[in-house]
């Protein structure tokens, strides 16, 4: 595969304390980085602001050491407090066009999830750096989703935009390659790495499946 020049990452880990199911989140992230994860998003939907910040700070220390960009899910304050590389927002979260006007996000990565084709024409898409195709396949990790894009959905979106596309939703070693071949630039996963017995091995095998 060829990396997208504006988003040169192939394997994207979306992590939370909860998804690590009792394992130490920072250790899981460290193993995932060793296995080949290129970029990490901290997505804490259930944590208090204080815990979110604490976890973000710990993850920032680790990612900085390994030169891996850290993206914060839908919390501009935490993102700027930890000097994150960027932010990811869903269709019902903060608006990319508004975030872009804030000095902190002017030059940082803004990711935006696509749930409807009509979003492709809006100002939010125009001001974001990459689009999350959410979800590619239905997943128990996030149940409040609208469209199951499938491989056909990715191909369709690929024809309509040159923006970097990040597929997410029930992706694993067996289907990651087909998602890239359908037109995605990057694969994002939660459980395929956080829920794996050996996160390093899981990341390594996923990366191979993508780059093959
Ligand atoms: N957005 C769309 S699907 C999803 C998110 C955050 C969760 C993906 O989790 P998993 O475990 O990789 O299916």
Short mmCIF file of C-alpha atoms and ligand atoms in Angstrom, two decimals:
data_model
loop_
_atom_site.label_atom_id
_atom_site.label_comp_id
_atom_site.label_asym_id
_atom_site.label_seq_id
_atom_site.Cartn_x
_atom_site.Cartn_y
_atom_site.Cartn_z
CA UNK A 1 0.00 0.00 0.00
CA UNK A 2 0.96 3.64 -0.45
CA UNK A 3 0.68 5.95 2.55
CA UNK A 4 -1.43 9.09 2.11
CA UNK A 5 0.94 12.08 1.97
CA UNK A 6 -1.31 14.15 4.24
CA UNK A 7 -1.79 11.36 6.79
CA UNK A 8 1.15 8.97 6.52
CA UNK A 9 -0.07 6.38 9.01
CA UNK A 10 -1.27 2.84 8.28
CA UNK A 11 -2.25 1.45 11.68
CA UNK A 12 -4.21 3.56 14.16
CA UNK A 13 -4.88 2.37 17.71
CA UNK A 14 -7.94 3.77 19.48
CA UNK A 15 -7.43 3.06 23.16
CA UNK A 16 -9.30 3.48 26.43
CA UNK A 17 -8.85 2.22 29.95
CA UNK A 18 -12.08 0.24 29.58
CA UNK A 19 -11.08 -1.48 26.32
CA UNK A 20 -7.94 -2.84 28.00
CA UNK A 21 -10.15 -4.92 30.32
CA UNK A 22 -8.13 -4.76 33.50
CA UNK A 23 -4.72 -4.63 31.81
CA UNK A 24 -2.56 -1.56 32.25
CA UNK A 25 -3.46 0.81 29.41
CA UNK A 26 0.00 2.33 29.12
CA UNK A 27 1.57 -1.10 28.91
CA UNK A 28 -0.88 -2.13 26.19
CA UNK A 29 -0.03 1.06 24.28
CA UNK A 30 3.68 0.39 24.68
CA UNK A 31 3.34 -3.14 23.34
CA UNK A 32 1.19 -1.89 20.47
CA UNK A 33 3.84 0.68 19.53
CA UNK A 34 6.48 -2.06 19.58
CA UNK A 35 4.24 -4.08 17.25
CA UNK A 36 4.02 -1.23 14.75
CA UNK A 37 1.10 1.07 15.61
CA UNK A 38 1.69 4.43 13.87
CA UNK A 39 -0.72 6.74 15.69
CA UNK A 40 -2.81 6.50 18.89
CA UNK A 41 -6.12 8.03 19.92
CA UNK A 42 -7.24 8.20 23.54
CA UNK A 43 -11.02 7.76 23.60
CA UNK A 44 -12.40 7.93 27.13
CA UNK A 45 -16.18 8.20 26.95
CA UNK A 46 -16.80 7.20 30.57
CA UNK A 47 -13.94 8.76 32.53
CA UNK A 48 -14.22 11.93 34.58
CA UNK A 49 -12.40 15.01 33.25
CA UNK A 50 -9.70 14.49 35.88
CA UNK A 51 -9.10 10.84 34.96
CA UNK A 52 -9.20 11.65 31.23
CA UNK A 53 -6.48 14.24 31.76
CA UNK A 54 -4.39 11.88 33.91
CA UNK A 55 -4.56 9.09 31.34
CA UNK A 56 -3.85 11.52 28.52
CA UNK A 57 -0.75 12.79 30.33
CA UNK A 58 0.57 9.26 30.84
CA UNK A 59 -0.08 8.34 27.24
CA UNK A 60 1.50 11.57 26.05
CA UNK A 61 4.71 10.74 27.90
CA UNK A 62 4.87 7.34 26.25
CA UNK A 63 3.95 8.47 22.73
CA UNK A 64 6.38 11.36 22.87
CA UNK A 65 9.19 8.97 23.75
CA UNK A 66 8.39 6.86 20.69
CA UNK A 67 7.57 9.74 18.38
CA UNK A 68 4.00 8.49 17.86
CA UNK A 69 1.31 11.18 17.39
CA UNK A 70 -1.35 11.26 20.13
CA UNK A 71 -4.91 12.22 19.18
CA UNK A 72 -7.51 13.03 21.85
CA UNK A 73 -11.14 12.09 21.28
CA UNK A 74 -13.56 15.00 21.53
CA UNK A 75 -11.97 16.97 24.33
CA UNK A 76 -10.24 20.15 23.12
CA UNK A 77 -9.21 21.12 26.63
CA UNK A 78 -7.44 17.85 27.40
CA UNK A 79 -5.86 17.89 23.92
CA UNK A 80 -4.29 21.28 24.48
CA UNK A 81 -3.36 20.55 28.11
CA UNK A 82 -1.24 17.57 27.06
CA UNK A 83 0.01 19.17 23.84
CA UNK A 84 -1.56 16.43 21.73
CA UNK A 85 -0.96 16.16 17.98
CA UNK A 86 -4.66 16.56 17.36
CA UNK A 87 -8.28 15.74 18.09
CA UNK A 88 -10.89 13.36 16.71
CA UNK A 89 -14.58 14.24 16.71
CA UNK A 90 -17.72 12.37 15.76
CA UNK A 91 -20.72 13.67 13.87
CA UNK A 92 -22.42 14.64 17.14
CA UNK A 93 -19.33 16.10 18.87
CA UNK A 94 -17.45 19.40 18.62
CA UNK A 95 -17.38 20.84 15.09
CA UNK A 96 -14.11 20.73 13.10
CA UNK A 97 -14.81 24.13 11.52
CA UNK A 98 -15.07 25.72 14.97
CA UNK A 99 -12.06 23.85 16.34
CA UNK A 100 -9.97 24.99 13.38
CA UNK A 101 -10.58 28.61 14.41
CA UNK A 102 -8.98 27.99 17.81
CA UNK A 103 -5.27 28.85 17.81
CA UNK A 104 -4.32 25.46 19.27
CA UNK A 105 -5.92 23.47 16.44
CA UNK A 106 -4.91 25.73 13.58
CA UNK A 107 -1.91 23.57 12.74
CA UNK A 108 -2.93 20.34 14.41
CA UNK A 109 -4.66 17.18 13.18
CA UNK A 110 -8.46 17.22 13.20
CA UNK A 111 -10.21 13.92 12.46
CA UNK A 112 -13.92 13.74 11.71
CA UNK A 113 -16.16 10.67 11.58
CA UNK A 114 -18.47 10.17 8.62
CA UNK A 115 -21.83 8.55 9.30
CA UNK A 116 -23.75 9.92 6.29
CA UNK A 117 -22.69 10.55 2.70
CA UNK A 118 -24.14 14.07 2.95
CA UNK A 119 -21.38 14.92 5.45
CA UNK A 120 -18.88 14.79 2.61
CA UNK A 121 -20.11 18.14 1.32
CA UNK A 122 -20.19 20.00 4.59
CA UNK A 123 -17.86 22.57 6.08
CA UNK A 124 -16.77 20.12 8.77
CA UNK A 125 -15.32 17.71 6.23
CA UNK A 126 -13.68 20.56 4.36
CA UNK A 127 -11.87 21.72 7.51
CA UNK A 128 -10.79 18.28 8.79
CA UNK A 129 -7.53 16.45 7.99
CA UNK A 130 -8.87 12.92 7.73
CA UNK A 131 -12.23 11.18 7.71
CA UNK A 132 -13.14 8.27 9.96
CA UNK A 133 -15.38 5.81 8.07
CA UNK A 134 -17.53 4.86 11.03
CA UNK A 135 -18.21 2.01 11.25
CA UNK A 136 -16.96 -0.12 8.38
CA UNK A 137 -18.61 -3.11 10.04
CA UNK A 138 -20.94 -3.17 13.03
CA UNK A 139 -19.12 -3.62 16.31
CA UNK A 140 -19.99 -4.24 19.94
CA UNK A 141 -17.35 -1.67 20.94
CA UNK A 142 -19.59 1.19 19.74
CA UNK A 143 -23.24 0.39 19.43
CA UNK A 144 -24.77 3.83 18.74
CA UNK A 145 -23.81 3.84 15.08
CA UNK A 146 -25.92 4.69 12.03
CA UNK A 147 -24.48 3.40 8.76
CA UNK A 148 -22.56 0.19 8.28
CA UNK A 149 -20.41 1.34 5.36
CA UNK A 150 -18.96 -1.99 4.33
CA UNK A 151 -16.34 -2.25 1.62
CA UNK A 152 -18.77 -0.78 -0.95
CA UNK A 153 -19.22 2.32 1.21
CA UNK A 154 -15.47 2.84 1.39
CA UNK A 155 -15.11 2.50 -2.39
CA UNK A 156 -17.92 5.00 -2.89
CA UNK A 157 -16.42 7.56 -0.50
CA UNK A 158 -13.00 7.00 -2.11
CA UNK A 159 -14.47 8.11 -5.44
CA UNK A 160 -15.93 11.24 -3.90
CA UNK A 161 -12.97 12.62 -1.92
CA UNK A 162 -9.18 12.72 -1.90
CA UNK A 163 -9.09 13.20 1.91
CA UNK A 164 -7.27 10.53 3.91
CA UNK A 165 -9.77 7.81 4.90
CA UNK A 166 -9.48 5.86 8.15
CA UNK A 167 -11.65 2.76 8.38
CA UNK A 168 -12.91 1.75 11.85
CA UNK A 169 -15.35 -0.82 13.16
CA UNK A 170 -14.80 -4.55 13.66
CA UNK A 171 -11.53 -4.58 11.79
CA UNK A 172 -8.99 -7.31 12.37
CA UNK A 173 -6.20 -9.21 10.71
CA UNK A 174 -8.55 -11.09 8.37
CA UNK A 175 -10.41 -8.11 6.91
CA UNK A 176 -7.90 -5.22 7.26
CA UNK A 177 -6.30 -5.83 3.85
CA UNK A 178 -9.63 -5.73 2.03
CA UNK A 179 -10.51 -2.40 3.71
CA UNK A 180 -7.27 -0.91 2.35
CA UNK A 181 -7.88 -2.40 -1.08
CA UNK A 182 -11.39 -0.88 -1.06
CA UNK A 183 -9.79 2.56 -0.74
CA UNK A 184 -9.00 3.28 2.92
CA UNK A 185 -5.60 4.80 3.74
CA UNK A 186 -5.43 3.60 7.33
CA UNK A 187 -7.04 1.05 9.64
CA UNK A 188 -8.18 1.95 13.16
CA UNK A 189 -8.88 -0.68 15.79
CA UNK A 190 -9.88 -0.97 19.43
CA UNK A 191 -10.44 -4.61 20.38
CA UNK A 192 -8.15 -6.24 17.80
CA UNK A 193 -5.26 -4.81 19.85
CA UNK A 194 -6.60 -3.80 23.29
CA UNK A 195 -8.48 -7.09 23.68
CA UNK A 196 -5.66 -9.25 22.33
CA UNK A 197 -3.75 -11.58 24.61
CA UNK A 198 -0.53 -10.27 23.08
CA UNK A 199 -1.06 -6.67 21.87
CA UNK A 200 2.42 -6.47 20.34
CA UNK A 201 1.87 -9.56 18.22
CA UNK A 202 -1.65 -8.40 17.29
CA UNK A 203 -0.33 -5.02 16.12
CA UNK A 204 2.53 -6.66 14.22
CA UNK A 205 0.21 -9.05 12.40
CA UNK A 206 -2.31 -6.32 11.61
CA UNK A 207 0.41 -4.10 10.21
CA UNK A 208 1.62 -6.94 8.01
CA UNK A 209 -1.91 -7.61 6.80
CA UNK A 210 -2.26 -3.93 5.84
CA UNK A 211 1.13 -3.47 4.22
CA UNK A 212 1.06 -6.73 2.33
N1 LIG B 1 -16.07 4.42 15.97
C1 LIG B 1 -16.71 3.71 15.06
S1 LIG B 1 -16.64 2.06 15.38
C2 LIG B 1 -15.70 2.33 16.77
C3 LIG B 1 -15.50 3.68 16.94
C4 LIG B 1 -14.75 4.30 18.03
C5 LIG B 1 -15.22 1.25 17.66
C6 LIG B 1 -14.33 0.27 16.97
O1 LIG B 1 -13.97 -0.74 17.86
P1 LIG B 1 -13.50 -2.17 17.40
O2 LIG B 1 -13.34 -2.93 18.69
O3 LIG B 1 -12.20 -2.02 16.69
O4 LIG B 1 -14.58 -2.76 16.54
#
